[in-house]
Coordinates of C-alpha atoms in Angstrom, one line a residue:
M1 CA -41.5 49.4 -102.1
Y2 CA -38.7 51.4 -100.6
I3 CA -36.9 51.8 -97.3
G4 CA -38.7 54.5 -95.2
Q5 CA -42.0 54.0 -97.0
T6 CA -45.1 53.8 -94.6
L7 CA -48.0 51.6 -95.4
R8 CA -51.4 52.7 -94.3
N9 CA -49.8 55.5 -92.3
R10 CA -48.7 52.8 -89.8
Y11 CA -46.1 50.3 -90.9
K12 CA -42.8 52.0 -91.6
I13 CA -40.4 49.9 -93.7
I14 CA -36.9 49.6 -92.2
K15 CA -35.1 47.0 -94.3
I16 CA -35.7 44.1 -96.6
L17 CA -35.3 40.6 -95.1
G18 CA -35.7 38.5 -98.1
S19 CA -36.9 38.3 -101.7
G20 CA -38.4 35.5 -103.7
G21 CA -40.2 34.8 -107.0
F22 CA -43.6 35.8 -105.6
G23 CA -42.8 38.6 -103.2
D24 CA -40.6 40.3 -100.6
T25 CA -40.3 40.3 -96.8
Y26 CA -39.5 43.5 -94.9
L27 CA -38.7 44.4 -91.3
A28 CA -41.0 47.3 -90.3
Q29 CA -42.0 49.4 -87.3
D30 CA -45.6 49.8 -86.1
I31 CA -45.4 53.6 -85.6
D32 CA -49.0 53.7 -84.3
L33 CA -48.1 51.9 -81.1
P34 CA -46.0 53.1 -78.2
N35 CA -42.2 52.3 -78.5
H36 CA -42.8 51.5 -82.2
P37 CA -42.5 47.6 -81.9
L38 CA -41.0 45.7 -84.8
C39 CA -43.2 43.7 -87.2
V40 CA -42.8 41.8 -90.5
V41 CA -44.4 42.9 -93.7
K42 CA -44.8 40.4 -96.5
R43 CA -45.6 41.8 -100.0
L44 CA -47.0 39.5 -102.7
K45 CA -46.1 40.9 -106.1
R46 CA -48.7 42.3 -108.4
S47 CA -50.1 40.0 -111.0
P48 CA -49.6 40.9 -114.7
D49 CA -52.8 39.0 -115.4
P50 CA -55.9 40.8 -114.2
N51 CA -58.0 37.7 -114.8
I52 CA -56.6 35.9 -111.8
L53 CA -56.9 38.9 -109.4
D54 CA -60.2 37.7 -107.9
T55 CA -58.8 34.2 -107.3
C56 CA -55.8 35.8 -105.5
K57 CA -58.1 37.8 -103.3
R58 CA -60.1 34.8 -102.3
L59 CA -56.9 32.8 -101.5
F60 CA -55.4 35.8 -99.7
D61 CA -58.4 36.3 -97.4
R62 CA -58.6 32.6 -96.7
E63 CA -55.0 32.4 -95.7
A64 CA -55.3 35.5 -93.6
Q65 CA -58.1 33.9 -91.6
V66 CA -56.1 30.8 -91.1
L67 CA -53.1 32.8 -89.8
Y68 CA -55.3 34.9 -87.5
R69 CA -56.8 31.8 -86.0
L70 CA -53.5 30.0 -85.5
G71 CA -51.6 32.9 -84.2
N72 CA -54.3 33.6 -81.6
E73 CA -54.4 30.0 -80.4
C74 CA -50.7 29.2 -80.2
E75 CA -47.9 31.5 -79.1
Q76 CA -45.4 29.6 -81.2
I77 CA -47.0 30.8 -84.4
P78 CA -46.5 34.5 -85.2
K79 CA -49.6 36.5 -84.8
L80 CA -51.1 38.2 -87.9
F81 CA -51.7 41.8 -87.2
A82 CA -53.2 43.0 -90.5
H83 CA -53.8 42.0 -94.1
F84 CA -54.8 44.3 -97.0
E85 CA -54.6 44.8 -100.8
E86 CA -53.4 47.9 -102.5
N87 CA -52.9 48.5 -106.3
G88 CA -53.2 44.7 -107.0
E89 CA -50.5 43.8 -104.4
F90 CA -51.3 41.9 -101.2
Y91 CA -49.7 42.6 -97.8
L92 CA -49.5 40.6 -94.6
V93 CA -48.3 42.2 -91.4
Q94 CA -47.1 39.7 -88.8
E95 CA -45.4 39.5 -85.4
F96 CA -41.6 39.8 -85.5
V97 CA -39.8 36.8 -84.1
D98 CA -36.5 37.6 -82.5
G99 CA -34.5 34.5 -83.0
E100 CA -32.6 32.4 -85.5
N101 CA -33.8 29.6 -87.7
L102 CA -32.7 26.0 -87.3
S103 CA -30.3 26.2 -90.2
K104 CA -27.9 27.6 -87.6
E105 CA -28.3 24.3 -85.6
I106 CA -28.8 21.7 -88.3
Y107 CA -26.4 21.7 -91.2
P108 CA -24.3 19.3 -93.3
G109 CA -21.7 17.4 -91.4
K110 CA -23.1 18.0 -87.9
Q111 CA -24.7 15.0 -86.2
W112 CA -27.0 15.3 -83.2
S113 CA -27.4 12.6 -80.6
E114 CA -30.6 10.5 -80.3
S115 CA -31.7 12.2 -77.1
E116 CA -31.2 15.7 -78.7
V117 CA -33.3 14.7 -81.7
V118 CA -36.1 13.3 -79.5
Q119 CA -36.2 16.6 -77.7
L120 CA -36.3 18.5 -81.0
L121 CA -39.1 16.4 -82.4
E122 CA -41.1 16.9 -79.2
E123 CA -40.7 20.7 -79.5
I124 CA -41.7 20.7 -83.2
L125 CA -44.6 18.2 -82.9
E126 CA -46.0 20.1 -79.9
V127 CA -46.7 23.1 -82.2
F128 CA -48.0 20.9 -85.0
T129 CA -50.5 19.2 -82.8
V130 CA -52.2 22.7 -82.7
I131 CA -51.8 23.2 -86.5
H132 CA -53.0 19.7 -87.4
G133 CA -55.8 20.0 -84.9
K134 CA -57.2 22.7 -87.2
D135 CA -56.7 20.4 -90.3
I136 CA -54.1 22.8 -91.6
I137 CA -51.1 21.6 -93.6
H138 CA -48.0 23.6 -93.5
R139 CA -46.4 22.1 -96.6
D140 CA -42.9 23.7 -96.3
I141 CA -41.3 22.4 -93.1
K142 CA -37.5 22.8 -93.2
P143 CA -34.9 24.4 -90.9
E144 CA -35.3 27.8 -92.4
N145 CA -39.0 27.9 -91.4
L146 CA -38.5 26.9 -87.8
M147 CA -37.2 29.7 -85.6
R148 CA -35.6 29.3 -82.2
R149 CA -36.9 32.3 -80.3
H150 CA -34.3 34.1 -78.2
K151 CA -36.4 35.0 -75.2
D152 CA -37.4 31.5 -74.3
G153 CA -35.7 29.1 -76.6
K154 CA -39.0 27.8 -78.0
I155 CA -39.6 26.7 -81.6
V156 CA -41.7 29.1 -83.7
V157 CA -43.2 27.9 -87.0
I158 CA -43.2 30.5 -89.8
D159 CA -44.0 30.8 -93.5
F160 CA -47.1 28.8 -94.1
G161 CA -47.3 27.3 -97.5
A162 CA -50.8 28.5 -98.4
V163 CA -49.4 32.0 -98.8
K164 CA -47.3 30.6 -101.6
E165 CA -50.4 29.4 -103.4
I166 CA -51.1 33.0 -104.1
G167 CA -47.6 33.7 -105.1
T168 CA -47.6 30.8 -107.5
L169 CA -50.7 32.1 -109.2
L170 CA -49.2 35.6 -109.5
I171 CA -46.1 34.4 -111.3
N172 CA -47.6 31.4 -113.2
T173 CA -49.3 33.4 -115.9
Q174 CA -47.9 31.4 -118.8
G175 CA -50.9 29.5 -120.3
Q176 CA -54.3 29.1 -118.8
T177 CA -54.7 29.5 -115.0
I178 CA -57.8 28.5 -113.2
P179 CA -58.8 28.6 -109.5
S180 CA -58.5 24.8 -109.1
V181 CA -54.8 25.0 -110.1
A182 CA -54.1 27.0 -106.9
I183 CA -55.6 24.4 -104.6
G184 CA -53.4 21.7 -106.1
T185 CA -50.2 23.7 -106.6
R186 CA -46.9 22.0 -105.9
I187 CA -45.6 23.9 -102.9
G188 CA -42.6 22.8 -100.8
T189 CA -38.8 22.3 -100.8
S190 CA -37.0 19.5 -102.6
G191 CA -35.9 16.8 -100.3
Y192 CA -38.6 17.5 -97.7
M193 CA -41.6 16.8 -100.0
P194 CA -43.2 13.3 -100.1
N195 CA -44.5 12.0 -103.4
E196 CA -48.2 13.0 -102.8
Q197 CA -47.2 16.6 -102.1
E198 CA -45.1 16.8 -105.2
A199 CA -48.2 15.6 -107.1
G200 CA -50.1 18.6 -105.6
Q201 CA -52.2 16.4 -103.1
P202 CA -50.7 17.2 -99.7
K203 CA -52.1 15.7 -96.5
L204 CA -51.4 16.1 -92.8
C205 CA -49.0 13.2 -92.9
S206 CA -47.0 15.1 -95.6
D207 CA -45.9 17.4 -92.8
I208 CA -44.9 14.3 -90.7
Y209 CA -42.7 13.2 -93.6
A210 CA -40.9 16.6 -93.7
I211 CA -40.4 16.5 -89.9
G212 CA -39.0 13.0 -90.2
I213 CA -36.6 14.1 -92.9
L214 CA -35.5 17.0 -90.7
A215 CA -34.8 14.5 -87.9
I216 CA -32.8 12.3 -90.3
Y217 CA -30.8 15.5 -91.4
A218 CA -30.0 16.2 -87.7
L219 CA -29.0 12.6 -87.0
T220 CA -26.9 12.0 -90.1
G221 CA -25.6 15.4 -91.1
V222 CA -26.7 14.6 -94.7
N223 CA -28.6 17.3 -96.6
P224 CA -32.0 15.9 -97.5
R225 CA -31.4 16.5 -101.2
E226 CA -28.5 14.0 -101.0
L227 CA -30.4 11.2 -99.2
A228 CA -30.6 8.1 -101.3
K229 CA -33.9 6.3 -102.0
D230 CA -34.6 2.7 -102.8
P231 CA -35.2 2.6 -106.6
R232 CA -37.8 -0.2 -106.1
T233 CA -39.8 1.1 -103.2
G234 CA -39.0 4.8 -103.0
E235 CA -38.1 4.5 -99.3
V236 CA -35.5 6.7 -97.8
I237 CA -32.1 5.0 -97.1
W238 CA -30.7 6.5 -94.0
R239 CA -30.4 3.9 -91.1
N240 CA -26.8 3.0 -91.9
Q241 CA -25.7 6.6 -91.5
A242 CA -27.0 7.3 -88.0
N243 CA -26.2 5.9 -84.5
V244 CA -29.7 5.4 -83.1
S245 CA -31.6 2.7 -81.2
D246 CA -33.8 0.3 -83.2
K247 CA -36.9 1.8 -81.5
M248 CA -36.0 5.3 -82.6
A249 CA -35.2 4.1 -86.1
D250 CA -38.6 2.4 -86.4
V251 CA -40.4 5.6 -85.4
I252 CA -38.5 7.9 -87.8
T253 CA -38.8 5.3 -90.6
K254 CA -42.6 5.3 -90.1
M255 CA -42.6 9.1 -90.3
V256 CA -40.9 9.0 -93.8
R257 CA -42.5 6.0 -95.4
Y258 CA -43.1 6.4 -99.1
H259 CA -46.9 5.8 -99.1
F260 CA -48.8 8.2 -96.9
N261 CA -51.1 5.5 -95.5
D262 CA -48.0 3.9 -93.9
R263 CA -47.0 7.0 -91.9
Y264 CA -48.4 8.6 -88.7
H265 CA -51.5 10.4 -89.8
S266 CA -51.0 13.6 -87.8
A267 CA -48.6 15.3 -85.3
L268 CA -50.5 13.9 -82.4
D269 CA -49.9 10.4 -83.5
A270 CA -46.3 11.1 -84.1
M271 CA -46.0 12.8 -80.7
D272 CA -47.3 9.7 -79.0
A273 CA -44.7 7.6 -80.8
I274 CA -41.9 9.9 -79.8
T275 CA -43.0 10.1 -76.2
S276 CA -43.1 6.3 -76.1
L277 CA -39.4 6.2 -76.7
K278 CA -38.8 7.4 -73.1
P279 CA -38.5 4.9 -70.3
K280 CA -41.8 4.6 -68.4
P281 CA -41.8 4.5 -64.6
P282 CA -43.5 1.5 -62.9
S283 CA -47.2 1.9 -62.7
N284 CA -48.4 2.5 -59.1
K285 CA -52.0 1.5 -58.9
T286 CA -52.2 1.3 -55.1
S287 CA -54.9 3.6 -53.8
T288 CA -54.8 5.0 -50.3
S289 CA -56.8 2.8 -47.9
R290 CA -59.3 4.1 -45.4
R291 CA -56.9 3.2 -42.7
E292 CA -54.2 5.4 -44.2
I293 CA -56.7 8.3 -44.7
L294 CA -57.8 8.1 -41.1
K295 CA -54.1 7.9 -40.0
T296 CA -53.5 11.0 -42.1
L297 CA -56.4 12.7 -40.4
G298 CA -54.7 11.9 -37.1
W299 CA -51.8 14.2 -37.8
L300 CA -53.9 16.8 -39.5
G301 CA -55.5 17.5 -36.1
T302 CA -58.9 17.6 -34.7
G303 CA -59.6 21.1 -35.9
V304 CA -60.4 20.1 -39.5
G305 CA -64.1 20.6 -40.1
L306 CA -64.4 18.0 -42.8
T307 CA -65.6 14.4 -43.1
V308 CA -63.7 11.9 -45.2
V309 CA -65.7 8.8 -46.4
G310 CA -64.0 6.4 -48.8
G311 CA -61.3 9.0 -49.5
K312 CA -63.8 11.8 -50.6
L313 CA -64.5 15.0 -48.9
L314 CA -68.1 15.6 -47.8
Q315 CA -69.6 19.0 -47.1
G316 CA -73.0 20.5 -47.4
N317 CA -74.3 23.4 -49.4
S318 CA -72.6 22.4 -52.6
E319 CA -72.7 24.6 -55.7
P320 CA -72.8 23.4 -59.3
G321 CA -69.4 22.3 -60.6
I322 CA -68.0 21.7 -57.1
E323 CA -67.4 18.2 -55.8
S324 CA -66.3 19.1 -52.3
P325 CA -66.2 22.8 -51.5
L326 CA -64.4 23.7 -48.4
N327 CA -66.8 25.9 -46.5
S328 CA -65.0 25.7 -43.2
I329 CA -61.7 24.2 -42.1
S330 CA -61.6 25.0 -38.4
S331 CA -63.4 27.0 -35.7
R332 CA -60.3 27.0 -33.6
S333 CA -58.0 30.0 -34.1
E334 CA -54.9 27.9 -33.4
S335 CA -53.9 24.3 -32.8
E336 CA -50.8 22.3 -32.2
I337 CA -50.1 19.4 -34.5
K338 CA -47.0 17.2 -35.0
S339 CA -45.8 16.9 -38.6
P340 CA -44.7 13.5 -39.8
E341 CA -41.7 15.1 -41.5
T342 CA -40.1 16.5 -38.4
S343 CA -40.2 16.4 -34.6
K344 CA -40.9 20.2 -34.6
N345 CA -44.5 21.3 -33.8
L346 CA -46.3 23.5 -36.2
S347 CA -48.4 26.3 -34.8
L348 CA -51.5 26.5 -37.0
Q349 CA -53.5 29.7 -37.3
T350 CA -56.7 30.4 -39.1
F351 CA -57.3 33.0 -41.8
T352 CA -60.5 34.1 -43.4
F353 CA -60.9 34.9 -47.1
E354 CA -63.5 35.5 -49.8
T355 CA -64.0 33.3 -52.9
V356 CA -66.1 34.2 -55.9
T357 CA -68.0 32.2 -58.5
V358 CA -68.7 33.5 -62.0
D359 CA -71.2 32.6 -64.8
P360 CA -70.2 31.7 -68.4
K361 CA -69.9 35.4 -69.2
G362 CA -67.5 36.1 -66.3
T363 CA -70.0 37.9 -64.1
I364 CA -69.6 37.2 -60.4
T365 CA -72.7 35.4 -59.2
N366 CA -71.7 34.4 -55.7
R367 CA -69.3 35.3 -52.9
R368 CA -68.4 33.2 -49.9
Q369 CA -66.5 33.8 -46.7
L370 CA -64.3 30.7 -45.9
D371 CA -61.6 29.8 -43.5
A372 CA -58.3 27.9 -43.8
Q373 CA -55.5 26.9 -41.5
Y374 CA -51.9 27.7 -42.1
F375 CA -48.5 28.0 -40.4
V376 CA -45.8 30.6 -40.8
E377 CA -42.2 29.8 -41.6
D378 CA -39.7 32.5 -40.5
L379 CA -37.0 33.0 -43.2
G380 CA -35.2 35.7 -41.3
N381 CA -35.0 39.5 -41.6
G382 CA -38.8 39.9 -41.4
I383 CA -39.4 37.6 -44.4
T384 CA -42.0 34.8 -43.8
L385 CA -43.5 31.9 -45.8
E386 CA -47.2 31.0 -45.3
M387 CA -48.1 27.4 -45.8
V388 CA -51.7 26.4 -46.1
Q389 CA -53.1 23.1 -44.9
I390 CA -54.7 21.0 -47.6
P391 CA -56.9 18.1 -46.5
P392 CA -56.7 14.6 -48.1
G393 CA -59.3 13.5 -50.6
T394 CA -60.1 11.9 -54.0
F395 CA -60.7 14.0 -57.1
T396 CA -61.1 13.5 -60.8
M397 CA -57.9 14.5 -62.5
G398 CA -57.8 15.8 -66.1
S399 CA -60.5 17.4 -68.3
P400 CA -63.6 15.9 -69.8
S401 CA -63.6 15.4 -73.6
K402 CA -66.1 18.2 -74.1
E403 CA -64.2 20.9 -72.2
A404 CA -63.5 23.8 -74.5
E405 CA -59.9 24.1 -75.9
R406 CA -58.8 20.9 -74.0
S407 CA -55.7 19.0 -75.2
S408 CA -55.5 15.2 -75.6
N409 CA -52.7 15.2 -73.0
E410 CA -55.2 16.2 -70.3
G411 CA -56.7 12.6 -70.3
P412 CA -57.8 10.1 -69.8
Q413 CA -59.6 11.3 -66.7
R414 CA -59.1 9.2 -63.6
Q415 CA -59.7 9.2 -59.9
V416 CA -56.7 10.2 -57.9
T417 CA -56.4 10.0 -54.1
V418 CA -54.2 12.6 -52.5
R419 CA -52.9 12.6 -48.9
G420 CA -53.0 15.7 -46.9
F421 CA -50.1 18.2 -47.3
Y422 CA -49.2 21.9 -46.9
I423 CA -48.6 24.2 -49.9
G424 CA -47.6 27.8 -50.2
K425 CA -50.4 30.3 -50.0
Y426 CA -48.6 32.2 -52.8
T427 CA -45.9 31.4 -55.4
I428 CA -42.5 32.0 -54.0
T429 CA -41.8 35.8 -54.0
Q430 CA -38.6 37.6 -54.9
A431 CA -38.1 38.5 -51.3
Q432 CA -38.5 34.9 -50.2
Y433 CA -36.2 33.6 -53.0
E434 CA -33.5 36.2 -52.1
A435 CA -33.7 35.4 -48.4
I436 CA -32.9 31.7 -49.1
M437 CA -30.7 31.9 -52.3
G438 CA -29.1 35.3 -51.9
N439 CA -29.9 36.5 -55.4
N440 CA -32.9 37.7 -57.4
P441 CA -33.1 36.6 -61.0
A442 CA -36.5 38.0 -61.8
R443 CA -37.1 40.3 -64.8
F444 CA -40.0 42.1 -63.3
K445 CA -38.6 43.4 -60.0
G446 CA -40.7 43.6 -56.8
A447 CA -40.3 42.1 -53.4
K448 CA -44.0 40.8 -53.4
R449 CA -44.0 39.8 -57.1
P450 CA -43.4 36.1 -57.8
V451 CA -39.8 35.2 -58.6
E452 CA -39.5 34.1 -62.3
N453 CA -36.7 33.4 -64.7
V454 CA -35.9 30.4 -62.5
S455 CA -35.3 26.9 -63.9
W456 CA -36.7 23.6 -62.5
D457 CA -33.2 23.0 -61.1
D458 CA -33.2 26.4 -59.5
A459 CA -36.6 25.6 -57.8
V460 CA -35.3 22.3 -56.5
A461 CA -32.2 24.0 -55.2
F462 CA -34.4 26.5 -53.3
C463 CA -36.4 23.6 -51.7
R464 CA -33.2 22.0 -50.6
K465 CA -31.8 25.1 -49.0
L466 CA -35.1 25.9 -47.4
S467 CA -35.2 22.4 -45.9
Q468 CA -31.7 22.8 -44.5
K469 CA -32.7 26.2 -43.0
T470 CA -36.0 25.0 -41.4
G471 CA -35.3 21.4 -40.6
R472 CA -38.4 20.4 -42.6
S473 CA -38.6 18.6 -45.9
Y474 CA -39.8 21.1 -48.5
R475 CA -40.2 20.1 -52.2
L476 CA -42.1 20.9 -55.4
P477 CA -45.7 19.6 -55.6
S478 CA -46.5 16.6 -57.7
E479 CA -48.6 17.3 -60.7
A480 CA -51.6 15.5 -59.0
E481 CA -51.1 17.6 -55.8
W482 CA -51.0 20.7 -57.8
E483 CA -54.2 20.1 -59.7
Y484 CA -56.0 18.9 -56.5
A485 CA -54.9 22.1 -54.7
C486 CA -55.9 24.2 -57.7
R487 CA -59.3 22.8 -58.2
A488 CA -60.2 22.9 -54.5
G489 CA -63.1 20.7 -55.1
T490 CA -64.3 22.2 -58.4
T491 CA -64.8 20.4 -61.7
T492 CA -65.2 23.4 -63.9
P493 CA -62.4 24.6 -66.2
F494 CA -61.4 27.2 -63.6
Y495 CA -61.9 27.3 -59.8
F496 CA -64.0 30.4 -60.4
G497 CA -66.4 28.5 -62.7
E498 CA -66.8 28.2 -66.4
T499 CA -64.5 31.1 -67.4
I500 CA -62.2 33.8 -66.0
T501 CA -61.7 37.5 -66.5
T502 CA -58.6 39.8 -66.1
D503 CA -60.3 41.1 -62.9
L504 CA -59.7 37.7 -61.4
V505 CA -56.5 36.5 -63.1
N506 CA -53.4 37.9 -64.7
Y507 CA -53.2 36.6 -68.2
D508 CA -53.2 38.0 -71.8
G509 CA -56.6 39.7 -71.9
N510 CA -56.4 40.1 -75.7
H511 CA -57.8 36.5 -75.7
T512 CA -61.0 35.1 -74.2
Y513 CA -62.4 31.9 -73.0
G514 CA -66.0 30.9 -73.5
S515 CA -68.3 33.9 -73.4
A516 CA -66.2 36.1 -71.3
P517 CA -65.1 39.5 -72.6
K518 CA -61.6 40.7 -73.5
G519 CA -59.7 42.4 -70.8
V520 CA -56.3 44.0 -70.0
Y521 CA -53.0 42.6 -71.0
R522 CA -50.6 43.7 -68.2
K523 CA -47.5 42.4 -70.0
E524 CA -45.8 41.6 -66.7
T525 CA -46.3 39.8 -63.4
S526 CA -48.4 41.2 -60.6
E527 CA -47.9 41.1 -56.9
V528 CA -49.0 37.8 -55.3
G529 CA -52.4 37.8 -53.5
K530 CA -53.9 40.6 -55.7
F531 CA -56.7 38.4 -57.0
P532 CA -59.3 36.3 -55.2
P533 CA -58.2 32.9 -53.9
N534 CA -59.8 29.4 -54.4
A535 CA -61.7 27.5 -51.8
F536 CA -58.5 26.2 -50.2
G537 CA -57.3 29.8 -49.7
L538 CA -54.6 29.6 -52.4
Y539 CA -53.8 32.6 -54.5
D540 CA -52.8 32.8 -58.2
M541 CA -53.2 29.2 -59.1
H542 CA -54.5 30.5 -62.4
G543 CA -52.2 32.9 -64.3
N544 CA -49.4 35.2 -63.2
V545 CA -46.6 32.6 -63.5
W546 CA -46.4 29.0 -64.6
E547 CA -45.5 26.8 -61.6
W548 CA -42.9 24.0 -61.8
C549 CA -44.0 20.5 -60.6
Q550 CA -41.9 17.5 -59.7
D551 CA -43.0 15.4 -62.6
D552 CA -41.4 14.4 -65.8
W553 CA -43.4 15.2 -68.9
Y554 CA -45.6 12.5 -70.4
A555 CA -48.0 13.1 -73.2
D556 CA -51.0 11.7 -71.3
Y557 CA -52.1 10.0 -68.1
K558 CA -51.9 6.4 -69.3
G559 CA -49.9 4.5 -66.6
A560 CA -49.7 7.5 -64.3
P561 CA -49.9 6.8 -60.5
T562 CA -53.3 7.3 -58.8
D563 CA -51.9 8.0 -55.3
G564 CA -50.9 11.6 -55.8
S565 CA -47.2 10.9 -56.2
A566 CA -45.0 12.4 -58.9
R567 CA -44.5 10.5 -62.2
L568 CA -40.8 10.2 -62.6
S569 CA -38.9 8.2 -65.3
G570 CA -35.8 7.8 -63.2
N571 CA -33.4 8.7 -66.1
N572 CA -32.8 12.4 -65.4
N573 CA -35.5 13.5 -67.7
Q574 CA -34.9 16.9 -69.2
N575 CA -38.6 17.9 -69.7
K576 CA -40.5 18.9 -66.6
L577 CA -44.2 19.8 -65.9
V578 CA -45.4 23.4 -65.5
R579 CA -49.0 24.2 -64.5
G580 CA -51.3 27.2 -64.2
G581 CA -50.6 29.5 -67.1
S582 CA -49.1 33.0 -66.8
W583 CA -49.4 36.7 -67.6
Y584 CA -48.1 36.0 -71.1
F585 CA -50.5 33.3 -72.2
S586 CA -54.2 33.1 -73.1
P587 CA -56.9 32.1 -70.6
A588 CA -57.2 28.5 -72.0
Y589 CA -53.7 27.8 -70.8
C590 CA -54.8 28.8 -67.2
R591 CA -57.3 26.0 -66.9
S592 CA -57.0 23.7 -63.9
S593 CA -56.3 20.8 -66.2
F594 CA -54.0 22.4 -68.7
R595 CA -50.5 20.8 -68.9
N596 CA -47.3 22.1 -70.3
S597 CA -43.6 21.3 -70.2
N598 CA -40.2 23.1 -70.3
T599 CA -36.7 21.8 -70.2
R600 CA -35.5 21.5 -66.6
D601 CA -32.6 24.0 -67.1
G602 CA -34.8 26.6 -69.0
R603 CA -35.2 30.0 -67.4
Y604 CA -38.3 31.9 -68.6
I605 CA -39.8 35.2 -67.5
Y606 CA -43.1 33.5 -67.0
N607 CA -42.1 30.5 -64.9
G608 CA -42.1 30.4 -61.1
F609 CA -43.0 27.9 -58.4
R610 CA -44.5 27.3 -55.0
V611 CA -43.4 24.7 -52.4
V612 CA -45.0 21.8 -50.6
L613 CA -44.4 20.3 -47.1

């Protein structure tokens, strides 16, 4: 293949990126699409033995299906755009990842701190929970196959080992070759391969071994090929070369144990162990008493058209999947209440809105006219902030085990009681952010678009300045408050019902949830309030931008508070919660229960926030 060649009248070769014993990798342009985006073409060399061509085809097709599936389900795995065979050679066309591999960060002589390695392991294992969840083994984890993507700093996993099965068949034509050889082929990199993988019998925990070796490399600065092993037991000798806590050492040692039965069995198990290294906050199991709820109702005002019994909202005319739909909040157009946060009175007004419910195919089956109360905060120069009143109540937080595409970190489900509060009708817009902070960091400009490209620290700074300006204590929502506000009484995956469509939410419409059809992929944010709200009158809780929450990241809800408060470790945790999905992600990420995290100082073009009083 030569520079300038065009495959299938579509993929124009620009330059060679690398060459190996079984094939070459090229940078190419997709000239069939606007702006000719970059892509990667992998060519597997032609076999000199025609007898193994059928076997190669079967392996090639199987691998392509695996890559299609993974790339569509995880944005940290390159998408596979095409695969085809021409003249006995096989081609894969994949998404181009603009970034650098971890060999630029992990190399001989450089030693990382324990906290840095914990963070790295969390990033890597998060991706591998998806991969291992599909019973797929990578088999070649090393710094060169882990990319740090420039646009968001996330780890992207590349170069899956099964592709090399085909390459091994193509070059291994000396002697007899049979299909079974391909399945047990020794694939991997010396130093990162455990004994069972070297014997051609890899398992999920073989990947865990490689990830553990990578962690040892980062901690010690010693190349894995130079790590000593106990001649009697085969165990890696590394502890005396790293300055880490005993707990950290125990976890990594278990990751790299000689016998696979002694290791963590999958990425999810290893992730739980890594997460356990972080200090846990004291468990707060105190639920809100009826006395406290009634006291809360006192400051919410007499205009609230709801009944609270035992902490639960009661309202008639319920629909399937709705615990406590808010059919009416007030018949009064305005009321005066006194906030517990300040001596200033809040002038509540009422607004009317329409909510919709969809069936599993995304067809709207019901429309309802509802009311909600809110107050307006004047930010100056004609810029205002609308804060919607959310009543107190108890809800089931997390997702049921049978919810499609759920993650284990969405459980265990539990009852959480939330006190009343106010939350932004919309995510903070660029106009609002600029009115308070004096700058606009957003990539997708527009006064009514949500501000993005803001870190958790930026969002907290905004709340602090807003509080100083208004005399009221604004903050980010706790994770529990966010999910309670998002669900608005529903128990379905989305507040619209069992699925969503791009007519209702801004997400990547190339992907679907349930039986809904594909839709548009806008590739950018949209103005706030463009899509229908939920039953509390809140807009864009699904999609558009991820929303920062107060909480530190924890891998599940074990030990989490049940009073609606934020879960904080108290040690300046670097990983913070984001909720709601965004324009860039698939609909499964937009579910009411879906949880994700980013580093607190990370600025991403799909992260924004809304505020709570």
